[in-house]
């Protein structure tokens, strides 16, 4: 089983103590967001979990925890989003230099080959051009050089929840030509820093640019580390090529407040977490169907 922690929220930034308590106990529960009457009771002991991918905009709280995670017998990976989009776009995200410092420290503990930098979403407007992104990208590259061998970048994608912001002009989808221009600007910078530049869900638009379109939790990575995997029968979104994971997060529990985020409900729908709870920002209710996932129970690939 491969754990994703998480595409639904930022567990390292806001819920690291909850995650550590769950790993120490070897058990957690998580609700299926698509079929809300189903709750998975998950064995997260090292014998049942092949890898944990931490997806975050701020790994700082976990700097002191990564050694313990490894000592438990787990294999942690980190995918850290750093864009430099600024407080107007990402009001709750810490300064790039602080995040880069945590990135470097974690890389020193688990190795650069288990660290990925995500430059996503690339936002374009009348005041932000591909050249501006190249300058920003170069600055972050200089902070991370030698601490990772890969950067994933992707573009803003419209979502129904963001209709008002799109209509107002605050957010817009990049054109095919703009996407190619961004790829052409970023690729030589990444190469000079010793990083492979890959794209996420860009589809055929970047063919011929030298940028490989691949999943963020991708088959080549898990194969390289001999991690057992299965593939999704239905992609998580159009163009997604990620391997199958179990996401242990809960929507509505992130506090970065990024303007482009699809995962958070409107206030006051935000939920805090109890570090001692078996579920993140949630609880089992009467009528829930409990499905156990573990070595001797049903497998993740059965769902």
Tab-separated table of C-alpha atoms in Angstrom:
chain	number	residue	atom	x	y	z
A	1	UNK	CA	0.000	0.000	0.000
A	2	UNK	CA	1.201	3.500	-0.861
A	3	UNK	CA	-0.064	6.294	1.356
A	4	UNK	CA	-0.700	9.807	0.059
A	5	UNK	CA	-0.616	12.446	2.783
A	6	UNK	CA	-2.283	14.274	1.163
A	7	UNK	CA	-3.910	15.696	-1.966
A	8	UNK	CA	-6.933	16.773	0.103
A	9	UNK	CA	-5.172	18.883	2.712
A	10	UNK	CA	-1.692	19.785	3.955
A	11	UNK	CA	-0.926	17.188	6.617
A	12	UNK	CA	2.755	18.116	7.194
A	13	UNK	CA	1.968	21.828	7.633
A	14	UNK	CA	-1.098	21.548	9.885
A	15	UNK	CA	-1.579	17.971	11.082
A	16	UNK	CA	1.891	16.488	11.572
A	17	UNK	CA	1.227	15.497	15.201
A	18	UNK	CA	-1.943	13.693	14.160
A	19	UNK	CA	-0.011	11.840	11.455
A	20	UNK	CA	2.776	10.853	13.798
A	21	UNK	CA	0.317	9.552	16.387
A	22	UNK	CA	-1.361	7.433	13.726
A	23	UNK	CA	1.964	5.990	12.551
A	24	UNK	CA	3.030	5.263	16.122
A	25	UNK	CA	-0.223	3.430	16.791
A	26	UNK	CA	-0.197	1.765	13.372
A	27	UNK	CA	-3.820	2.558	12.608
A	28	UNK	CA	-6.022	5.336	11.225
A	29	UNK	CA	-9.468	5.788	9.744
A	30	UNK	CA	-10.411	7.861	6.705
A	31	UNK	CA	-13.726	8.581	5.032
A	32	UNK	CA	-14.252	7.989	1.324
A	33	UNK	CA	-15.061	11.525	0.052
A	34	UNK	CA	-17.002	10.215	-2.921
A	35	UNK	CA	-19.107	7.705	-0.979
A	36	UNK	CA	-19.348	9.362	2.392
A	37	UNK	CA	-21.009	6.445	4.142
A	38	UNK	CA	-17.832	4.373	3.711
A	39	UNK	CA	-14.974	4.656	6.217
A	40	UNK	CA	-11.697	2.776	5.823
A	41	UNK	CA	-10.035	1.381	8.946
A	42	UNK	CA	-6.431	1.220	7.799
A	43	UNK	CA	-3.453	-0.737	9.098
A	44	UNK	CA	-0.568	1.731	8.617
A	45	UNK	CA	2.102	-0.362	10.270
A	46	UNK	CA	5.379	-0.635	8.317
A	47	UNK	CA	4.576	-4.190	7.272
A	48	UNK	CA	1.473	-2.984	5.446
A	49	UNK	CA	2.681	0.366	4.055
A	50	UNK	CA	5.294	0.300	1.305
A	51	UNK	CA	5.813	4.070	1.072
A	52	UNK	CA	4.382	7.355	2.334
A	53	UNK	CA	4.290	10.377	0.046
A	54	UNK	CA	3.968	13.655	1.950
A	55	UNK	CA	2.553	16.427	-0.263
A	56	UNK	CA	2.934	19.871	1.283
A	57	UNK	CA	3.589	23.577	0.931
A	58	UNK	CA	5.371	23.674	4.284
A	59	UNK	CA	7.283	20.624	5.526
A	60	UNK	CA	8.855	22.563	8.433
A	61	UNK	CA	6.892	20.831	11.241
A	62	UNK	CA	8.127	17.441	10.043
A	63	UNK	CA	11.839	18.220	9.990
A	64	UNK	CA	12.170	16.806	13.501
A	65	UNK	CA	9.975	13.806	12.683
A	66	UNK	CA	11.501	12.274	9.561
A	67	UNK	CA	14.168	10.329	11.407
A	68	UNK	CA	11.550	8.739	13.665
A	69	UNK	CA	9.418	7.830	10.645
A	70	UNK	CA	12.386	6.091	9.043
A	71	UNK	CA	13.284	4.360	12.316
A	72	UNK	CA	9.751	2.932	12.441
A	73	UNK	CA	10.558	1.160	9.191
A	74	UNK	CA	8.616	3.462	6.856
A	75	UNK	CA	9.908	4.854	3.554
A	76	UNK	CA	8.968	8.580	3.418
A	77	UNK	CA	8.989	10.720	0.277
A	78	UNK	CA	8.320	14.453	0.158
A	79	UNK	CA	6.808	16.503	-2.639
A	80	UNK	CA	7.044	20.167	-1.681
A	81	UNK	CA	5.211	22.914	-3.558
A	82	UNK	CA	7.145	26.178	-3.809
A	83	UNK	CA	5.924	28.797	-6.287
A	84	UNK	CA	6.703	32.231	-4.899
A	85	UNK	CA	3.211	33.289	-5.984
A	86	UNK	CA	3.050	35.686	-3.040
A	87	UNK	CA	0.624	36.462	-0.213
A	88	UNK	CA	-2.073	37.801	-2.511
A	89	UNK	CA	-2.383	34.335	-4.066
A	90	UNK	CA	-1.147	32.068	-1.239
A	91	UNK	CA	-1.833	34.058	1.955
A	92	UNK	CA	-1.100	31.258	4.431
A	93	UNK	CA	2.022	29.847	2.786
A	94	UNK	CA	5.347	30.681	4.487
A	95	UNK	CA	8.214	32.521	2.834
A	96	UNK	CA	10.047	30.533	0.154
A	97	UNK	CA	13.346	30.713	2.039
A	98	UNK	CA	11.814	29.139	5.155
A	99	UNK	CA	10.272	26.325	3.126
A	100	UNK	CA	13.532	25.796	1.206
A	101	UNK	CA	15.447	25.510	4.488
A	102	UNK	CA	13.115	22.732	5.668
A	103	UNK	CA	13.385	21.076	2.246
A	104	UNK	CA	17.174	21.003	2.476
A	105	UNK	CA	17.147	19.612	6.003
A	106	UNK	CA	14.733	16.797	5.149
A	107	UNK	CA	16.735	16.032	2.008
A	108	UNK	CA	19.801	15.664	4.220
A	109	UNK	CA	17.948	13.054	6.272
A	110	UNK	CA	16.249	10.904	3.610
A	111	UNK	CA	18.213	11.741	0.457
A	112	UNK	CA	17.671	13.982	-2.561
A	113	UNK	CA	16.241	11.090	-4.580
A	114	UNK	CA	13.171	11.057	-2.298
A	115	UNK	CA	12.572	14.792	-2.540
A	116	UNK	CA	10.580	16.456	-5.319
A	117	UNK	CA	9.954	20.153	-5.830
A	118	UNK	CA	6.587	21.109	-7.279
A	119	UNK	CA	6.259	24.442	-9.117
A	120	UNK	CA	2.507	24.419	-9.487
A	121	UNK	CA	0.268	26.091	-10.406
A	122	UNK	CA	1.920	28.328	-12.951
A	123	UNK	CA	-0.353	31.381	-13.013
A	124	UNK	CA	-0.221	33.829	-15.905
A	125	UNK	CA	-1.825	37.243	-16.116
A	126	UNK	CA	-1.243	40.620	-17.686
A	127	UNK	CA	1.376	41.345	-15.036
A	128	UNK	CA	3.026	37.897	-14.851
A	129	UNK	CA	4.715	36.553	-17.988
A	130	UNK	CA	6.700	33.389	-18.810
A	131	UNK	CA	9.843	35.500	-18.330
A	132	UNK	CA	8.712	36.452	-14.828
A	133	UNK	CA	8.235	32.768	-14.040
A	134	UNK	CA	11.714	32.010	-15.337
A	135	UNK	CA	13.201	34.559	-12.937
A	136	UNK	CA	11.206	33.247	-9.991
A	137	UNK	CA	11.958	29.630	-10.926
A	138	UNK	CA	15.687	30.366	-11.128
A	139	UNK	CA	15.699	31.861	-7.632
A	140	UNK	CA	14.040	28.785	-6.129
A	141	UNK	CA	16.341	26.471	-8.117
A	142	UNK	CA	19.327	28.138	-6.512
A	143	UNK	CA	17.868	27.397	-3.055
A	144	UNK	CA	17.251	23.711	-3.803
A	145	UNK	CA	20.171	22.766	-6.040
A	146	UNK	CA	21.735	19.494	-4.912
A	147	UNK	CA	18.748	18.647	-2.676
A	148	UNK	CA	16.505	17.163	-5.363
A	149	UNK	CA	16.853	15.767	-8.841
A	150	UNK	CA	13.366	16.588	-10.065
A	151	UNK	CA	10.894	19.431	-10.420
A	152	UNK	CA	7.258	18.948	-11.450
A	153	UNK	CA	5.383	21.913	-12.843
A	154	UNK	CA	1.777	22.342	-13.854
A	155	UNK	CA	-0.713	24.992	-14.870
A	156	UNK	CA	-3.849	26.329	-13.259
A	157	UNK	CA	-6.912	24.321	-14.233
A	158	UNK	CA	-10.439	25.790	-13.982
A	159	UNK	CA	-12.713	24.236	-11.369
A	160	UNK	CA	-16.418	24.768	-10.740
A	161	UNK	CA	-15.725	26.027	-7.202
A	162	UNK	CA	-13.578	28.836	-8.630
A	163	UNK	CA	-16.146	30.214	-11.058
A	164	UNK	CA	-16.362	33.687	-9.496
A	165	UNK	CA	-12.584	34.146	-9.428
A	166	UNK	CA	-12.303	33.020	-13.033
A	167	UNK	CA	-15.129	35.329	-14.093
A	168	UNK	CA	-13.476	38.264	-12.313
A	169	UNK	CA	-10.222	37.682	-14.194
A	170	UNK	CA	-8.250	36.835	-11.050
A	171	UNK	CA	-7.563	33.344	-12.399
A	172	UNK	CA	-7.378	32.165	-15.989
A	173	UNK	CA	-6.237	29.131	-17.938
A	174	UNK	CA	-2.996	29.506	-19.916
A	175	UNK	CA	-3.095	29.062	-23.667
A	176	UNK	CA	-1.236	26.243	-25.417
A	177	UNK	CA	1.329	28.739	-26.694
A	178	UNK	CA	1.890	30.183	-23.230
A	179	UNK	CA	2.402	26.703	-21.820
A	180	UNK	CA	5.075	26.000	-24.427
A	181	UNK	CA	6.761	29.322	-23.681
A	182	UNK	CA	6.865	28.537	-19.960
A	183	UNK	CA	8.317	25.082	-20.623
A	184	UNK	CA	10.970	26.566	-22.915
A	185	UNK	CA	11.890	29.145	-20.268
A	186	UNK	CA	12.102	26.741	-17.325
A	187	UNK	CA	13.753	23.720	-18.937
A	188	UNK	CA	17.343	25.063	-19.317
A	189	UNK	CA	17.244	26.519	-15.794
A	190	UNK	CA	16.246	23.169	-14.304
A	191	UNK	CA	18.901	21.333	-16.295
A	192	UNK	CA	21.619	23.725	-15.174
A	193	UNK	CA	20.634	22.973	-11.563
A	194	UNK	CA	20.809	19.213	-12.170
A	195	UNK	CA	17.033	18.725	-12.088
A	196	UNK	CA	14.770	16.860	-14.468
A	197	UNK	CA	11.777	19.025	-15.362
A	198	UNK	CA	8.536	17.086	-15.736
A	199	UNK	CA	4.979	18.289	-16.171
A	200	UNK	CA	1.766	17.193	-14.484
A	201	UNK	CA	-1.390	16.567	-16.525
A	202	UNK	CA	-0.243	18.804	-19.385
A	203	UNK	CA	-1.209	16.243	-21.998
A	204	UNK	CA	0.111	16.511	-25.551
A	205	UNK	CA	0.536	20.304	-25.514
A	206	UNK	CA	4.173	20.046	-24.378
A	207	UNK	CA	5.196	17.267	-26.751
A	208	UNK	CA	8.450	18.127	-28.453
A	209	UNK	CA	9.533	20.623	-25.793
A	210	UNK	CA	11.829	18.184	-23.973
A	211	UNK	CA	9.547	18.089	-20.930
A	212	UNK	CA	8.245	14.660	-19.951
A	213	UNK	CA	4.608	14.553	-18.834
A	214	UNK	CA	4.388	12.116	-15.942
A	215	UNK	CA	2.549	11.525	-12.712
A	216	UNK	CA	3.535	13.189	-9.456
A	217	UNK	CA	3.497	9.808	-7.673
A	218	UNK	CA	4.746	8.113	-10.778
A	219	UNK	CA	5.496	4.605	-11.911
A	220	UNK	CA	9.167	5.264	-12.647
A	221	UNK	CA	9.798	6.418	-9.073
A	222	UNK	CA	8.082	3.493	-7.373
A	223	UNK	CA	9.813	1.051	-9.718
A	224	UNK	CA	13.190	2.588	-8.908
A	225	UNK	CA	12.604	1.950	-5.198
A	226	UNK	CA	11.036	-1.500	-5.762
A	227	UNK	CA	7.730	-0.355	-4.297
A	228	UNK	CA	4.762	-2.587	-5.183
A	229	UNK	CA	2.023	-0.675	-6.984
A	230	UNK	CA	-1.186	-0.877	-8.976
A	231	UNK	CA	-2.621	1.563	-11.483
A	232	UNK	CA	-5.895	3.459	-11.318
A	233	UNK	CA	-8.588	2.019	-13.535
A	234	UNK	CA	-10.068	5.520	-13.693
A	235	UNK	CA	-7.578	8.445	-13.529
A	236	UNK	CA	-8.024	10.933	-10.689
A	237	UNK	CA	-8.300	13.699	-13.270
A	238	UNK	CA	-7.820	14.014	-17.002
A	239	UNK	CA	-4.258	13.175	-17.980
A	240	UNK	CA	-3.278	11.783	-14.571
A	241	UNK	CA	-0.784	8.895	-14.747
A	242	UNK	CA	-0.087	8.496	-11.012
A	243	UNK	CA	0.029	5.049	-9.452
A	244	UNK	CA	-2.726	4.108	-7.019
A	245	UNK	CA	-2.471	5.440	-3.492
A	246	UNK	CA	-4.663	5.646	-0.414
A	247	UNK	CA	-5.172	9.281	0.543
A	248	UNK	CA	-5.549	9.694	4.308
A	249	UNK	CA	-6.513	13.381	4.290
A	250	UNK	CA	-9.832	15.145	4.821
A	251	UNK	CA	-11.104	18.029	2.719
A	252	UNK	CA	-11.680	21.313	4.538
A	253	UNK	CA	-8.719	21.005	6.926
A	254	UNK	CA	-6.099	23.165	5.173
A	255	UNK	CA	-5.409	26.741	6.243
A	256	UNK	CA	-3.117	28.054	3.500
A	257	UNK	CA	-6.172	29.735	1.874
A	258	UNK	CA	-4.707	29.700	-1.636
A	259	UNK	CA	-7.068	31.490	-4.017
A	260	UNK	CA	-6.882	28.698	-6.613
A	261	UNK	CA	-7.616	25.850	-4.168
A	262	UNK	CA	-10.413	23.425	-5.017
A	263	UNK	CA	-10.250	21.523	-1.711
A	264	UNK	CA	-11.603	23.944	0.890
A	265	UNK	CA	-15.245	24.814	1.521
A	266	UNK	CA	-16.327	28.370	2.159
A	267	UNK	CA	-15.902	29.550	5.758
A	268	UNK	CA	-17.123	28.533	8.344
A	269	UNK	CA	-16.808	25.013	6.957
A	270	UNK	CA	-13.160	24.606	7.997
A	271	UNK	CA	-12.348	21.809	10.423
A	272	UNK	CA	-9.552	21.582	12.966
A	273	UNK	CA	-8.080	18.250	13.954
A	274	UNK	CA	-7.577	16.535	17.267
A	275	UNK	CA	-4.042	15.059	17.302
A	276	UNK	CA	-5.376	12.150	19.341
A	277	UNK	CA	-8.272	11.313	17.036
A	278	UNK	CA	-8.164	8.255	14.792
A	279	UNK	CA	-9.673	10.351	11.951
A	280	UNK	CA	-8.459	13.698	10.651
A	281	UNK	CA	-11.116	16.355	11.234
A	282	UNK	CA	-13.882	13.753	11.193
A	283	UNK	CA	-15.442	10.938	13.188
A	284	UNK	CA	-17.363	7.746	12.608
A	285	UNK	CA	-21.131	8.228	12.651
A	286	UNK	CA	-24.034	5.842	13.023
A	287	UNK	CA	-24.688	3.969	9.819
A	288	UNK	CA	-21.150	4.215	8.431
A	289	UNK	CA	-19.869	1.095	6.719
A	290	UNK	CA	-16.405	0.252	8.063
A	291	UNK	CA	-14.030	-1.467	5.640
A	292	UNK	CA	-10.736	-2.721	7.029
A	293	UNK	CA	-7.619	-2.430	4.891
A	294	UNK	CA	-4.597	-4.423	5.956
A	295	UNK	CA	-2.329	-7.344	5.220
A	296	UNK	CA	-4.956	-9.944	6.071
A	297	UNK	CA	-7.927	-7.819	5.135
A	298	UNK	CA	-9.060	-6.391	1.802
A	299	UNK	CA	-6.409	-4.719	-0.290
A	300	UNK	CA	-6.420	-1.140	-1.529
A	301	UNK	CA	-6.458	-2.475	-5.106
A	302	UNK	CA	-9.862	-4.068	-4.419
A	303	UNK	CA	-11.527	-0.621	-4.374
